[in-house]
């Protein structure tokens, strides 16, 4: 994907050209917002939320694959 790559969106009923990089950036930011909302709700219930960072997930699946190869 190049910065000049675009897509046509339906923006409130009107076609609008947007850079694909803007869409990808919005997807990443939006996912982060939801993770933080979930962590806040879990914390409000008195539960310590798990580490939701991608690196923690990577470590977990890496450990799981190592255990399965033994």
Coordinates of N, CA, C and O in Angstrom, one line a residue:
X1 N 0.9 -1.2 0.0 CA 0.0 0.0 0.0 C 0.9 1.2 0.0 O 1.8 1.3 0.8
X2 N 0.5 2.1 -0.8 CA 1.3 3.4 -1.0 C 0.4 4.6 -0.4 O -0.8 4.5 -0.4
X3 N 1.1 5.6 0.1 CA 0.3 6.7 0.6 C -0.7 7.3 -0.3 O -1.7 7.8 0.1
X4 N -0.4 7.2 -1.6 CA -1.3 7.8 -2.6 C -2.5 6.8 -3.0 O -3.4 7.2 -3.7
X5 N -2.5 5.6 -2.5 CA -3.6 4.7 -2.8 C -4.9 5.1 -2.1 O -4.8 5.5 -0.9
X6 N -5.9 5.1 -2.9 CA -7.2 5.7 -2.3 C -8.3 4.7 -2.5 O -8.2 3.7 -3.3
X7 N -9.4 4.9 -1.9 CA -10.7 4.2 -2.0 C -11.8 5.2 -1.9 O -11.7 6.2 -1.3
X8 N -12.9 4.8 -2.6 CA -14.1 5.7 -2.5 C -15.0 5.1 -1.5 O -15.4 4.0 -1.5
X9 N -15.4 6.0 -0.5 CA -16.3 5.6 0.6 C -17.6 6.3 0.4 O -17.8 7.3 -0.3
X10 N -18.6 5.6 1.0 CA -19.9 6.3 1.2 C -19.9 7.0 2.5 O -19.9 6.4 3.6
X11 N -19.7 8.3 2.4 CA -19.6 9.2 3.6 C -20.9 9.9 3.8 O -21.1 10.9 3.1
X12 N -21.7 9.4 4.7 CA -23.0 10.1 5.0 C -23.8 10.3 3.7 O -24.4 11.3 3.4
X13 N -23.8 9.2 2.8 CA -24.6 9.2 1.6 C -23.9 9.9 0.4 O -24.5 9.9 -0.7
X14 N -22.7 10.3 0.6 CA -22.0 11.0 -0.5 C -20.7 10.2 -0.8 O -20.0 9.8 0.2
X15 N -20.3 10.0 -2.0 CA -19.0 9.4 -2.3 C -17.9 10.3 -1.9 O -18.0 11.5 -2.1
X16 N -16.9 9.8 -1.3 CA -15.7 10.6 -0.9 C -14.5 9.7 -1.0 O -14.4 8.6 -0.7
X17 N -13.4 10.4 -1.6 CA -12.2 9.7 -1.8 C -11.3 9.8 -0.5 O -11.2 10.9 0.0
X18 N -10.8 8.7 0.0 CA -10.0 8.7 1.2 C -8.7 7.8 0.9 O -8.8 6.8 0.2
X19 N -7.6 8.3 1.5 CA -6.4 7.5 1.4 C -6.6 6.2 2.2 O -7.1 6.2 3.3
X20 N -6.1 5.1 1.6 CA -6.2 3.8 2.3 C -5.4 3.9 3.7 O -5.8 3.2 4.6
X21 N -4.4 4.6 3.7 CA -3.6 4.7 5.0 C -4.4 5.4 6.1 O -4.3 5.0 7.2
X22 N -5.4 6.3 5.7 CA -6.3 6.9 6.7 C -7.2 5.8 7.3 O -7.5 5.7 8.5
X23 N -7.7 4.9 6.4 CA -8.6 3.8 6.8 C -7.9 2.9 7.8 O -8.4 2.5 8.9
X24 N -6.7 2.5 7.4 CA -5.9 1.6 8.3 C -5.6 2.2 9.7 O -5.7 1.6 10.7
X25 N -5.2 3.5 9.6 CA -5.0 4.2 10.9 C -6.2 4.3 11.8 O -6.2 4.1 13.0
X26 N -7.4 4.5 11.1 CA -8.6 4.6 11.9 C -9.0 3.2 12.5 O -9.4 3.1 13.7
X27 N -8.7 2.1 11.8 CA -9.0 0.8 12.3 C -8.2 0.5 13.5 O -8.7 0.0 14.5
X28 N -6.9 0.9 13.4 CA -6.0 0.6 14.6 C -6.4 1.5 15.8 O -6.5 1.0 16.9
X29 N -6.7 2.7 15.6 CA -7.1 3.6 16.7 C -8.4 3.2 17.3 O -8.6 3.2 18.5
X30 N -9.4 2.8 16.4 CA -10.7 2.4 16.9 C -10.6 1.1 17.8 O -11.2 1.0 18.8
X31 N -9.8 0.2 17.4 CA -9.6 -1.1 18.1 C -9.0 -0.7 19.5 O -9.4 -1.3 20.5
X32 N -8.0 0.2 19.5 CA -7.4 0.6 20.8 C -8.4 1.3 21.7 O -8.4 1.0 23.0
X33 N -9.3 2.0 21.2 CA -10.4 2.7 22.0 C -11.3 1.6 22.6 O -11.6 1.7 23.8
X34 N -11.6 0.6 21.9 CA -12.5 -0.5 22.4 C -11.8 -1.3 23.5 O -12.4 -1.7 24.5
X35 N -10.5 -1.6 23.3 CA -9.7 -2.3 24.3 C -9.7 -1.5 25.6 O -9.9 -2.1 26.7
X36 N -9.5 -0.2 25.6 CA -9.5 0.6 26.8 C -10.9 0.7 27.4 O -11.0 0.7 28.7
X37 N -11.9 0.7 26.6 CA -13.3 0.7 27.2 C -13.5 -0.6 28.0 O -14.1 -0.6 29.1
X38 N -13.1 -1.7 27.4 CA -13.3 -3.0 28.0 C -12.5 -3.1 29.3 O -13.0 -3.5 30.3
X39 N -11.3 -2.6 29.3 CA -10.4 -2.6 30.5 C -11.1 -1.7 31.6 O -11.1 -2.1 32.7
X40 N -11.7 -0.6 31.2 CA -12.3 0.2 32.2 C -13.5 -0.4 32.8 O -13.7 -0.4 34.0
X41 N -14.3 -1.1 32.0 CA -15.5 -1.9 32.5 C -15.1 -3.0 33.4 O -15.7 -3.2 34.5
X42 N -14.1 -3.7 33.1 CA -13.6 -4.8 33.9 C -13.1 -4.3 35.2 O -13.3 -4.8 36.3
X43 N -12.3 -3.2 35.2 CA -11.8 -2.6 36.4 C -12.9 -2.1 37.3 O -12.8 -2.3 38.5
X44 N -13.9 -1.6 36.7 CA -15.1 -1.1 37.5 C -15.8 -2.2 38.2 O -16.4 -2.0 39.3
X45 N -15.6 -3.5 37.7 CA -16.2 -4.6 38.3 C -15.3 -5.2 39.4 O -15.6 -6.2 40.0
X46 N -14.1 -4.5 39.6 CA -13.2 -5.0 40.6 C -12.2 -6.1 40.2 O -11.6 -6.7 41.0
X47 N -12.1 -6.3 38.9 CA -11.3 -7.3 38.3 C -10.1 -6.6 37.6 O -10.3 -5.6 36.9
X48 N -8.9 -7.1 37.9 CA -7.7 -6.6 37.2 C -7.7 -7.1 35.7 O -7.7 -8.3 35.5
X49 N -7.8 -6.2 34.7 CA -7.9 -6.7 33.4 C -6.6 -7.3 32.9 O -5.5 -7.0 33.4
X50 N -6.7 -8.2 32.0 CA -5.4 -8.9 31.5 C -4.7 -7.9 30.6 O -5.2 -6.8 30.2
X51 N -3.4 -8.2 30.3 CA -2.6 -7.4 29.5 C -3.1 -7.6 28.0 O -3.0 -8.7 27.5
X52 N -3.7 -6.6 27.4 CA -4.2 -6.7 26.1 C -3.3 -6.2 25.0 O -3.7 -6.1 23.8
X53 N -2.1 -6.0 25.3 CA -1.1 -5.5 24.3 C -0.8 -6.7 23.3 O -0.8 -7.8 23.7
X54 N -0.6 -6.3 22.1 CA -0.2 -7.4 21.1 C 1.0 -8.2 21.5 O 1.1 -9.4 21.2
X55 N 2.0 -7.5 22.1 CA 3.2 -8.3 22.5 C 2.9 -9.3 23.5 O 3.5 -10.4 23.5
X56 N 2.0 -9.1 24.5 CA 1.6 -10.1 25.4 C 0.9 -11.3 24.8 O 1.2 -12.4 25.1
X57 N 0.1 -11.0 23.8 CA -0.6 -12.0 23.0 C 0.4 -12.9 22.3 O 0.4 -14.1 22.3
X58 N 1.4 -12.2 21.6 CA 2.4 -12.9 20.9 C 3.2 -13.8 21.8 O 3.5 -14.9 21.5
X59 N 3.6 -13.3 23.0 CA 4.3 -14.1 24.0 C 3.5 -15.3 24.4 O 4.1 -16.4 24.5
X60 N 2.2 -15.2 24.6 CA 1.4 -16.3 25.0 C 1.3 -17.3 23.9 O 1.4 -18.5 24.2
X61 N 1.0 -16.9 22.7 CA 0.9 -17.9 21.6 C 2.3 -18.6 21.3 O 2.3 -19.8 21.0
X62 N 3.4 -17.8 21.5 CA 4.7 -18.4 21.3 C 5.0 -19.5 22.4 O 5.5 -20.5 22.1
X63 N 4.6 -19.2 23.6 CA 4.8 -20.2 24.7 C 3.9 -21.4 24.4 O 4.3 -22.5 24.7
X64 N 2.7 -21.2 24.0 CA 1.8 -22.3 23.7 C 2.4 -23.2 22.6 O 2.3 -24.4 22.6
X65 N 2.9 -22.6 21.5 CA 3.5 -23.4 20.4 C 4.8 -24.1 20.9 O 5.0 -25.2 20.5
X66 N 5.5 -23.5 21.8 CA 6.7 -24.2 22.4 C 6.3 -25.4 23.2 O 6.9 -26.5 23.1
X67 N 5.3 -25.3 24.0 CA 4.8 -26.4 24.8 C 4.3 -27.5 24.0 O 4.4 -28.7 24.3
X68 N 3.7 -27.2 22.9 CA 3.1 -28.3 22.0 C 4.2 -29.0 21.2 O 4.0 -30.1 20.8
X69 N 5.4 -28.4 21.1 CA 6.4 -29.1 20.3 C 7.3 -30.0 21.2 O 8.2 -30.7 20.7
X70 N 7.0 -30.1 22.5 CA 7.8 -30.9 23.4 C 7.2 -32.3 23.5 O 6.1 -32.6 23.4

